[in-house]
Structure formats: structure tokens, C-alpha cells
XYZ file of N, CA and C in Angstrom:
372
model
N 18.561 -3.158 -4.849
C 17.259 -3.096 -5.519
C 16.230 -3.898 -4.713
N 15.048 -3.350 -4.641
C 13.927 -4.030 -3.993
C 12.839 -4.238 -5.028
N 12.292 -5.418 -5.044
C 11.239 -5.747 -5.993
C 9.927 -5.958 -5.232
N 8.867 -5.362 -5.757
C 7.567 -5.431 -5.106
C 6.525 -5.946 -6.096
N 5.716 -6.871 -5.648
C 4.665 -7.419 -6.499
C 3.357 -7.412 -5.732
N 2.372 -6.680 -6.256
C 1.063 -6.627 -5.622
C 0.142 -7.696 -6.213
N -0.831 -8.077 -5.417
C -1.867 -8.987 -5.873
C -3.109 -8.780 -5.031
N -4.220 -9.335 -5.486
C -5.436 -9.294 -4.688
C -6.493 -8.314 -5.148
N -6.194 -7.530 -6.165
C -7.195 -6.600 -6.652
C -8.328 -7.317 -7.358
N -9.381 -6.575 -7.674
C -10.496 -7.167 -8.380
C -11.712 -6.278 -8.350
N -12.840 -6.863 -8.727
C -14.115 -6.156 -8.748
C -14.928 -6.566 -7.531
N -15.440 -5.587 -6.816
C -16.222 -5.859 -5.613
C -17.368 -4.860 -5.541
N -18.457 -5.267 -4.942
C -19.578 -4.356 -4.758
C -19.330 -3.418 -3.590
N -19.966 -2.277 -3.651
C -19.865 -1.317 -2.556
C -20.253 -1.994 -1.241
N -19.481 -1.714 -0.209
C -19.703 -2.334 1.083
C -18.896 -3.605 1.292
N -18.298 -4.104 0.222
C -17.513 -5.330 0.305
C -16.098 -5.091 0.795
N -15.321 -6.155 0.770
C -13.951 -6.111 1.286
C -12.989 -6.749 0.284
N -11.749 -6.298 0.364
C -10.665 -6.890 -0.401
C -9.405 -6.844 0.451
N -8.536 -7.810 0.221
C -7.219 -7.759 0.853
C -6.165 -7.791 -0.240
N -5.369 -6.742 -0.278
C -4.259 -6.658 -1.213
C -2.993 -7.162 -0.537
N -2.160 -7.811 -1.323
C -0.884 -8.310 -0.820
C 0.252 -7.665 -1.588
N 1.375 -7.522 -0.914
C 2.580 -6.996 -1.546
C 3.747 -7.856 -1.089
N 4.360 -8.539 -2.036
C 5.507 -9.387 -1.742
C 6.786 -8.638 -2.091
N 7.686 -8.557 -1.127
C 8.946 -7.849 -1.322
C 10.094 -8.847 -1.439
N 11.025 -8.545 -2.315
C 12.215 -9.384 -2.468
C 13.388 -8.486 -2.820
N 14.565 -9.080 -2.843
C 15.767 -8.304 -3.117
C 16.385 -7.799 -1.823
N 16.866 -6.586 -1.831
C 17.559 -6.005 -0.678
C 16.554 -5.458 0.333
N 15.747 -6.340 0.875
C 14.672 -5.906 1.779
C 15.202 -5.328 3.083
N 16.460 -5.611 3.405
C 17.023 -5.063 4.642
C 17.203 -3.554 4.555
N 17.074 -2.999 3.345
C 17.193 -1.550 3.175
C 15.858 -0.835 3.376
N 14.793 -1.602 3.582
C 13.459 -1.015 3.711
C 13.224 -0.558 5.148
N 12.791 0.681 5.296
C 12.370 1.180 6.594
C 10.861 1.397 6.655
N 10.279 1.697 5.503
C 8.859 2.003 5.462
C 8.217 1.358 4.242
N 7.037 0.809 4.458
C 6.221 0.302 3.351
C 4.979 1.179 3.254
N 4.606 1.515 2.044
C 3.429 2.351 1.853
C 2.494 1.780 0.806
N 1.237 2.138 0.950
C 0.233 1.846 -0.073
C -0.275 3.170 -0.626
N -0.308 3.260 -1.940
C -0.815 4.437 -2.640
C -1.883 3.978 -3.628
N -2.667 4.916 -4.114
C -3.642 4.588 -5.143
C -3.746 5.747 -6.128
N -4.131 5.392 -7.333
C -4.289 6.400 -8.373
C -5.535 6.094 -9.192
N -6.484 7.004 -9.114
C -7.707 6.897 -9.900
C -7.499 7.601 -11.240
N -8.278 7.250 -12.248
C -8.117 7.882 -13.560
C -8.228 9.394 -13.479
N -7.249 10.071 -14.045
C -7.267 11.525 -14.086
C -6.881 12.202 -12.783
N -6.449 11.425 -11.805
C -6.092 11.993 -10.507
C -4.644 11.687 -10.163
N -4.129 12.443 -9.199
C -2.774 12.218 -8.722
C -2.726 10.946 -7.864
N -1.538 10.343 -7.833
C -1.350 9.197 -6.943
C -1.365 9.699 -5.510
N -2.146 9.054 -4.661
C -2.293 9.522 -3.285
C -1.970 8.425 -2.278
N -1.526 8.892 -1.125
C -1.177 7.998 -0.023
C -2.440 7.380 0.562
N -2.388 6.083 0.817
C -3.484 5.382 1.480
C -3.095 5.033 2.905
N -1.932 4.441 3.071
C -1.464 4.069 4.401
C -0.029 3.594 4.323
N 0.595 3.474 5.494
C 1.973 3.035 5.526
C 2.300 2.316 6.813
N 3.375 1.570 6.780
C 3.815 0.814 7.951
C 5.318 0.931 8.108
N 5.726 1.147 9.338
C 7.155 1.106 9.657
C 7.604 -0.348 9.653
N 8.608 -0.637 8.837
C 9.074 -2.029 8.735
C 9.729 -2.475 10.026
N 10.259 -1.541 10.801
C 11.005 -1.894 12.014
C 10.094 -2.221 13.194
N 9.092 -1.344 13.444
C 8.297 -1.565 14.644
C 6.823 -1.851 14.367
N 6.444 -1.865 13.084
C 5.072 -2.192 12.734
C 4.071 -1.076 12.927
N 4.523 0.107 13.286
C 3.611 1.230 13.433
C 2.956 1.566 12.108
N 1.719 2.058 12.166
C 0.979 2.353 10.944
C 0.416 3.767 10.947
N 0.101 4.243 9.768
C -0.531 5.542 9.592
C -1.424 5.454 8.358
N -2.572 6.147 8.421
C -3.536 6.054 7.330
C -4.022 7.424 6.907
N -4.395 7.512 5.639
C -5.030 8.728 5.150
C -6.425 8.837 5.760
N -6.874 10.043 5.954
C -8.195 10.258 6.553
C -9.300 9.585 5.739
N -9.121 9.516 4.436
C -10.163 8.974 3.566
C -10.410 7.487 3.782
N -9.442 6.788 4.373
C -9.591 5.340 4.577
C -9.504 4.943 6.035
N -9.229 5.884 6.907
C -9.047 5.580 8.323
C -10.308 4.929 8.883
N -10.129 3.824 9.572
C -11.252 3.086 10.122
C -11.784 2.018 9.182
N -11.392 2.088 7.920
C -11.844 1.087 6.943
C -10.701 0.208 6.441
N -9.479 0.657 6.617
C -8.326 -0.075 6.095
C -7.363 -0.421 7.222
N -6.722 -1.559 7.077
C -5.726 -2.004 8.045
C -4.539 -2.589 7.300
N -3.339 -2.158 7.685
C -2.109 -2.699 7.111
C -1.504 -3.672 8.104
N -1.101 -4.812 7.603
C -0.434 -5.809 8.439
C 0.726 -6.399 7.644
N 1.485 -7.270 8.297
C 2.654 -7.820 7.619
C 2.924 -9.241 8.089
N 3.676 -9.946 7.280
C 4.198 -11.263 7.633
C 5.697 -11.180 7.402
N 6.439 -11.023 8.474
C 7.882 -10.832 8.352
C 8.562 -12.028 7.708
N 8.079 -13.221 8.031
C 8.718 -14.430 7.504
C 8.599 -14.502 5.986
N 7.506 -13.961 5.458
C 7.286 -14.002 4.023
C 7.695 -12.709 3.327
N 8.093 -11.712 4.101
C 8.373 -10.381 3.528
C 7.172 -9.872 2.736
N 6.019 -9.997 3.346
C 4.790 -9.544 2.701
C 4.076 -8.523 3.580
N 3.422 -7.599 2.922
C 2.606 -6.590 3.576
C 1.211 -6.661 2.959
N 0.201 -6.411 3.789
C -1.172 -6.554 3.331
C -1.957 -5.271 3.598
N -2.913 -5.020 2.727
C -3.843 -3.912 2.924
C -5.252 -4.490 2.917
N -5.848 -4.567 4.104
C -7.213 -5.043 4.237
C -8.139 -3.845 4.099
N -9.037 -3.914 3.140
C -9.953 -2.807 2.898
C -11.389 -3.286 3.103
N -12.108 -2.612 3.982
C -13.491 -2.955 4.289
C -14.410 -1.787 3.935
N -15.688 -2.078 3.888
C -16.688 -1.037 3.605
C -16.291 -0.221 2.387
N -15.934 -0.915 1.322
C -15.428 -0.233 0.135
C -16.498 0.625 -0.517
N -16.053 1.736 -1.083
C -16.930 2.689 -1.745
C -16.515 2.833 -3.212
N -17.424 3.253 -4.060
C -17.042 3.453 -5.473
C -15.848 4.398 -5.629
N -15.719 5.365 -4.746
C -14.597 6.303 -4.834
C -13.269 5.681 -4.441
N -13.291 4.442 -3.970
C -12.040 3.723 -3.702
C -11.486 3.078 -4.966
N -12.238 3.140 -6.053
C -11.781 2.570 -7.311
C -10.507 3.252 -7.782
N -9.472 2.448 -8.009
C -8.172 2.983 -8.391
C -7.214 1.827 -8.632
N -6.061 2.158 -9.165
C -4.947 1.212 -9.176
C -4.188 1.422 -7.865
N -3.970 0.353 -7.154
C -3.297 0.410 -5.860
C -1.858 -0.062 -6.014
N -0.949 0.737 -5.452
C 0.475 0.471 -5.556
C 1.083 0.255 -4.175
N 1.977 -0.688 -4.118
C 2.809 -0.900 -2.944
C 4.137 -0.180 -3.182
N 4.691 0.408 -2.127
C 5.941 1.142 -2.268
C 6.819 0.890 -1.051
N 8.115 1.024 -1.253
C 9.071 0.827 -0.163
C 10.108 1.939 -0.189
N 10.523 2.341 1.006
C 11.487 3.417 1.042
C 12.370 3.376 2.265
N 13.423 4.195 2.281
C 14.405 4.182 3.359
C 14.100 5.158 4.500
N 12.993 5.878 4.399
C 12.703 6.851 5.444
C 12.341 6.138 6.741
N 12.887 6.583 7.875
C 12.563 5.941 9.164
C 11.170 6.291 9.673
N 10.547 7.281 9.056
C 9.189 7.635 9.444
C 8.256 7.461 8.259
N 6.995 7.171 8.557
C 6.009 6.962 7.500
C 5.708 8.293 6.833
N 5.883 8.334 5.547
C 5.687 9.576 4.808
C 4.473 9.462 3.894
N 3.744 10.579 3.782
C 2.621 10.654 2.854
C 3.098 11.044 1.450
N 4.361 11.401 1.348
C 4.920 11.950 0.126
C 5.477 10.830 -0.743
N 5.012 10.713 -1.958
C 5.409 9.611 -2.814
C 6.900 9.625 -3.117
N 7.524 10.804 -3.089
C 8.952 10.883 -3.356
C 9.825 10.244 -2.292
N 9.225 9.933 -1.136
C 9.982 9.286 -0.060
C 10.142 7.795 -0.294
N 9.460 7.283 -1.305
C 9.495 5.855 -1.595
C 10.273 5.617 -2.885
N 11.258 4.741 -2.813
C 12.166 4.554 -3.940
C 11.776 3.381 -4.832
N 11.017 2.467 -4.303
C 10.688 1.264 -5.056
C 9.168 1.099 -5.108
N 8.690 0.685 -6.280
C 7.252 0.585 -6.503
C 6.895 -0.724 -7.200
N 5.729 -1.240 -6.859
C 5.199 -2.378 -7.579
C 4.498 -1.921 -8.849
N 3.959 -2.875 -9.567
C 3.327 -2.581 -10.851
C 1.874 -2.133 -10.688
N 1.329 -2.334 -9.517
C -0.045 -1.911 -9.246
C -1.052 -3.019 -9.475
N -2.163 -2.922 -8.767
C -3.258 -3.866 -8.931
C -4.562 -3.078 -8.937
N -5.444 -3.412 -9.862
C -6.678 -2.660 -10.044
C -7.729 -3.079 -9.033
N -8.334 -2.082 -8.399
C -9.478 -2.300 -7.521
C -10.651 -1.517 -8.106
N -11.734 -2.207 -8.355
C -12.930 -1.564 -8.887
C -14.096 -1.862 -7.960
N -14.743 -0.805 -7.489
C -15.877 -0.948 -6.578
C -17.128 -0.479 -7.313
N -18.064 -1.373 -7.481
C -19.298 -1.033 -8.184
C -20.363 -0.585 -7.196
N -21.207 0.322 -7.651
C -22.255 0.853 -6.770
C -23.515 0.008 -6.839
């Protein structure tokens, strides 16, 4: 079992920045990929970005590319999502996810473990 806890969400004005954190614990040696997803009210949960736990490679959704950066602290088993130039349409609950796939997947079914989510609200 892998346990994930997100933090760092909040209310920010358009154009502002936030950094979300995801702390992983448990059987973290089973993790190959970490992903960030978001879900806005009335919408499907969508992929935001992901990182290969082994080599640190990253991939991002087109909607956030150039505005978001994923990084990690191996010693702390933490992954971060730095979000800049935030827009009202970025408002959503953001989830951290972990999975055994060796490649970064946009598909939520590829991730077996999920955090509880953290709310991000961007005001115009």
C-alpha cells in the first residue's frame, strides 16, 4: 500500500502561483510513476502532469505546459507541482497519484494510489 497526502492548495488571484506538495509513504519502492490530476466541478478528472520516479522525466498536459513544473525530493519522498500564471479555469481539486507503470500515463486507470485532493481556487 502507498499513502499519498497532498497539501498547498488555496485561493489565489489570476496570474499568481501555488506550489502543491505530495508526500508519499508506505511501499514507495513499488512506485514507478507519480502523476498530478485535477477535477473541476461537473467535469472528468484530467491529467495535469507526471514524473517518472526512476529517472525524473516529466510530461505535461497541453493546458498547463509552460506554466507548471513537477519536481521531487527523493530524501523526503515528496513530489511537487509548481503552478504559475494561474487562470480561473485552473480551479479544481488537485490529486496526487502513484502507479506501477514504467511510463508516464495520461490515463487515470494507470494509477493505483490516490491522495485525498487539495482545493485550488483561482479568482479573476
